[in-house]
CSV table of C-alpha atoms in Angstrom, one decimal:
chain,number,residue,atom,x,y,z
Q,1,GLY,CA,-11.3,8.6,5.4
Q,2,LEU,CA,-11.1,5.1,4.8
Q,3,GLY,CA,-8.5,4.5,7.6
Q,4,THR,CA,-10.9,6.1,10.0
Q,5,PHE,CA,-13.7,4.4,8.8
Q,6,ALA,CA,-12.0,0.9,9.5
Q,7,LEU,CA,-11.1,2.0,12.8
Q,8,VAL,CA,-15.0,2.5,13.5
Q,9,LEU,CA,-15.4,-1.0,12.3
Q,10,ALA,CA,-12.7,-2.2,14.7
Q,11,GLY,CA,-14.8,-0.7,17.6
Q,12,LEU,CA,-17.8,-2.3,16.3
Q,13,ALA,CA,-16.3,-5.5,16.3
Q,14,ALA,CA,-14.6,-5.2,19.5
Q,15,GLY,CA,-18.1,-4.4,20.9
Q,16,ALA,CA,-20.2,-6.9,19.1
Q,17,PRO,CA,-20.1,-9.7,21.9
Q,18,LEU,CA,-21.6,-7.2,24.4
Q,19,LEU,CA,-24.5,-6.4,22.0
Q,20,LEU,CA,-24.9,-9.6,20.5
Q,21,GLY,CA,-23.5,-12.4,22.5
Q,22,PRO,CA,-22.5,-15.5,21.2
Q,23,SER,CA,-24.5,-14.7,17.9
Q,24,SER,CA,-21.8,-11.8,17.2
Q,25,LEU,CA,-19.5,-13.9,15.2
Q,26,SER,CA,-21.1,-13.5,12.0
Q,27,VAL,CA,-21.1,-9.6,12.5
Q,28,VAL,CA,-17.3,-9.8,13.3
Q,29,GLY,CA,-16.9,-11.6,10.1
Q,30,ALA,CA,-18.9,-9.4,7.9
Q,31,LEU,CA,-17.0,-6.5,9.5
Q,32,LEU,CA,-13.6,-7.8,8.7
Q,33,MET,CA,-14.6,-8.7,5.3
Q,34,VAL,CA,-15.9,-5.0,4.7
Q,35,ALA,CA,-12.3,-3.9,6.2
Q,36,GLY,CA,-10.6,-6.2,3.9
Q,37,LEU,CA,-12.6,-4.6,0.8
Q,38,LEU,CA,-12.0,-1.3,2.1
Q,39,GLU,CA,-8.2,-1.7,2.0
Q,40,VAL,CA,-8.6,-3.2,-1.5
Q,41,LEU,CA,-9.9,0.2,-2.7
Q,42,HIS,CA,-7.1,2.0,-0.7
Q,43,CYS,CA,-4.4,0.2,-2.6
Q,44,PHE,CA,-5.2,2.2,-5.7
Q,45,ARG,CA,-4.1,5.3,-3.8
Q,46,ARG,CA,-0.7,3.7,-2.6
Q,47,VAL,CA,2.5,5.1,-4.2
Q,48,ARG,CA,4.8,2.2,-4.7
Q,49,GLN,CA,4.3,-1.4,-6.1
Q,50,ASP,CA,5.8,-3.1,-3.0
Q,51,VAL,CA,3.5,-1.3,-0.6
Q,52,ARG,CA,0.5,-1.9,-3.0
Q,53,ARG,CA,1.4,-5.7,-3.0
Q,54,SER,CA,1.6,-5.7,0.7
Q,55,ALA,CA,-1.8,-4.2,0.8
Q,56,TYR,CA,-3.2,-6.6,-1.3
Q,57,ALA,CA,-1.9,-9.5,0.7
Q,58,SER,CA,-3.3,-7.9,4.0
Q,59,ALA,CA,-6.6,-7.3,2.5
Q,60,GLY,CA,-6.9,-10.7,1.4
Q,61,LEU,CA,-5.7,-11.9,4.9
Q,62,ALA,CA,-8.4,-9.8,6.6
Q,63,PHE,CA,-11.1,-10.9,3.8
Q,64,LEU,CA,-10.4,-14.7,4.4
Q,65,MET,CA,-10.6,-14.1,8.0
Q,66,GLY,CA,-13.8,-12.6,7.8
Q,67,LEU,CA,-15.1,-15.3,5.7
Q,68,LEU,CA,-14.0,-18.2,7.8
Q,69,VAL,CA,-15.7,-16.2,10.8
Q,70,PHE,CA,-18.8,-15.3,8.9
Q,71,ALA,CA,-19.5,-18.8,7.0
Q,72,ALA,CA,-18.5,-21.0,9.9
Q,73,PRO,CA,-19.2,-20.0,13.5
Q,74,ALA,CA,-19.5,-23.8,14.4
Q,75,LEU,CA,-15.9,-23.7,13.6
Q,76,ALA,CA,-15.2,-21.0,15.6
Q,77,GLY,CA,-13.3,-23.6,18.3
Q,78,THR,CA,-10.1,-25.0,17.7
Q,79,GLY,CA,-9.6,-24.9,13.9
Q,80,LEU,CA,-10.9,-21.4,13.3
Q,81,THR,CA,-8.7,-19.8,16.2
Q,82,ILE,CA,-5.5,-21.9,14.8
Q,83,LEU,CA,-6.3,-20.5,11.2
Q,84,LEU,CA,-6.6,-16.8,12.8
Q,85,ALA,CA,-3.6,-17.2,14.5
Q,86,ALA,CA,-1.7,-18.3,11.5
Q,87,SER,CA,-2.9,-15.3,9.7
Q,88,PHE,CA,-1.3,-13.1,12.2
Q,89,LEU,CA,2.0,-14.9,11.8
Q,90,ILE,CA,1.7,-14.9,8.0
Q,91,ASP,CA,1.0,-11.1,8.3
Q,92,ALA,CA,4.0,-10.8,10.8
Q,93,LEU,CA,6.3,-12.7,8.4
Q,94,GLN,CA,5.4,-10.4,5.4
Q,95,ARG,CA,6.2,-7.4,7.6
Q,96,ALA,CA,9.5,-9.0,8.6
Q,97,VAL,CA,10.4,-9.5,4.8
Q,98,GLU,CA,9.6,-5.7,4.4
Q,99,ILE,CA,12.1,-5.2,7.4
Q,100,TRP,CA,14.4,-7.1,5.7
Q,101,ARG,CA,14.2,-5.2,2.2
Q,102,GLY,CA,13.5,-1.7,3.8
Q,103,ARG,CA,15.2,1.4,2.9
Q,104,ASP,CA,13.5,3.9,5.1
Q,105,ARG,CA,14.7,3.5,8.9
Q,106,ARG,CA,11.5,5.3,10.3
Q,107,ALA,CA,9.4,2.7,8.5
Q,108,THR,CA,11.7,-0.1,10.0
Q,109,LEU,CA,10.8,0.7,13.4
Q,110,THR,CA,6.7,0.8,12.5
Q,111,LEU,CA,7.3,-2.5,10.7
Q,112,ALA,CA,9.0,-4.0,13.8
Q,113,LEU,CA,6.1,-2.7,16.1
Q,114,ALA,CA,3.8,-4.4,13.5
Q,115,VAL,CA,5.6,-7.9,13.5
Q,116,ALA,CA,5.6,-7.9,17.5
Q,117,GLY,CA,2.1,-7.1,17.5
Q,118,ASN,CA,1.0,-9.5,15.0
Q,119,VAL,CA,3.1,-12.0,16.8
Q,120,GLY,CA,1.8,-11.1,20.3
Q,121,MET,CA,-1.7,-11.6,18.9
Q,122,ALA,CA,-1.1,-15.1,17.6
Q,123,VAL,CA,0.0,-15.8,21.0
Q,124,VAL,CA,-2.7,-14.5,22.9
Q,125,LEU,CA,-5.2,-16.3,20.1
Q,126,LEU,CA,-3.7,-19.3,20.9
Q,127,VAL,CA,-3.5,-19.2,24.6
Q,128,LEU,CA,-7.3,-17.3,25.3
Q,129,TRP,CA,-9.2,-19.4,22.8
Q,130,ARG,CA,-10.1,-22.2,25.5
Q,131,ARG,CA,-11.7,-19.5,27.8
Q,132,SER,CA,-14.0,-17.5,25.4
Q,133,THR,CA,-14.0,-18.3,22.0
Q,134,THR,CA,-16.5,-15.5,21.0
Q,135,TRP,CA,-14.6,-12.7,22.8
Q,136,THR,CA,-11.1,-14.1,21.6
Q,137,ILE,CA,-12.4,-13.9,17.9
Q,138,ALA,CA,-14.1,-10.6,18.2
Q,139,ILE,CA,-10.9,-8.9,19.8
Q,140,ALA,CA,-8.7,-10.8,17.1
Q,141,GLY,CA,-10.9,-9.2,14.5
Q,142,ALA,CA,-11.0,-5.9,15.9
Q,143,LEU,CA,-7.1,-5.9,15.7
Q,144,ARG,CA,-6.9,-7.3,12.4
Q,145,VAL,CA,-9.4,-4.2,11.4
Q,146,VAL,CA,-7.2,-2.0,13.5
Q,147,GLY,CA,-4.3,-3.2,11.6
Q,148,VAL,CA,-6.1,-2.6,8.2
Q,149,GLY,CA,-6.8,0.8,9.3
Q,150,TRP,CA,-3.4,1.7,10.4
Q,151,ASN,CA,-2.0,0.4,7.1
Q,152,MET,CA,-4.3,2.8,5.2
Q,153,VAL,CA,-3.4,5.9,7.5
Q,154,MET,CA,0.3,5.2,7.5
Q,155,SER,CA,0.9,4.3,3.8
Q,156,PRO,CA,2.0,6.9,1.3
Q,157,VAL,CA,-0.5,7.8,-1.3
Q,158,HIS,CA,-0.5,9.9,-4.3
Q,159,ALA,CA,-0.5,13.5,-3.7
Q,160,ARG,CA,-2.9,15.9,-5.5
Q,161,ASP,CA,0.2,17.5,-7.3
Q,162,GLY,CA,0.7,14.2,-9.1
Q,163,ALA,CA,-2.8,14.5,-10.3
Q,164,GLU,CA,-2.6,18.0,-11.5
Q,165,MET,CA,0.6,17.0,-13.5
Q,166,ILE,CA,-1.4,15.0,-15.8
Q,167,ARG,CA,-3.1,18.5,-17.2
Q,168,ASP,CA,0.4,19.2,-18.7
Q,169,PHE,CA,-0.2,16.3,-21.3
Q,170,ASN,CA,-2.8,18.7,-22.9
Q,171,LEU,CA,-5.3,15.7,-23.5
Q,172,PRO,CA,-8.9,16.2,-24.6
Q,173,ASP,CA,-11.4,16.0,-21.8
Q,174,HIS,CA,-13.4,13.1,-23.7
Q,175,PRO,CA,-11.0,10.7,-25.3
């Protein structure tokens, strides 16, 4: 559910310039911050510690991007665009490290696609920011939220069987 909700937020972020025009940057920033908080909430469901740590970093980047876009629409020119591009490059580097440490061959392909997508988005940001800052940042925000939603949907989470195992401990209902 959280991943699907993040994808809805991504659609809202991408469509914000159509509805609000140049004043849409604060909405995009708020949506990025909400997506970051959703990913933090989803971290508690993740199975492995390394995946959880990666999700915290991704959530922090999304929240930082949102905070910058929300708080400083006047900086939405060069400085903010470079910071957003840098955040995509940092995320790409983080995913590349996960590939290097990786154990699962299927995850390697997914992570390689994530690295390529993040590097591609950084390049697109750096190329297109001169044409339309509002659209560039709205699309960058939407793609960051898509990445957050994708991480939530694709990450392994605790199954219900693990929660039912706690009943075997015979703990009282009210400690």
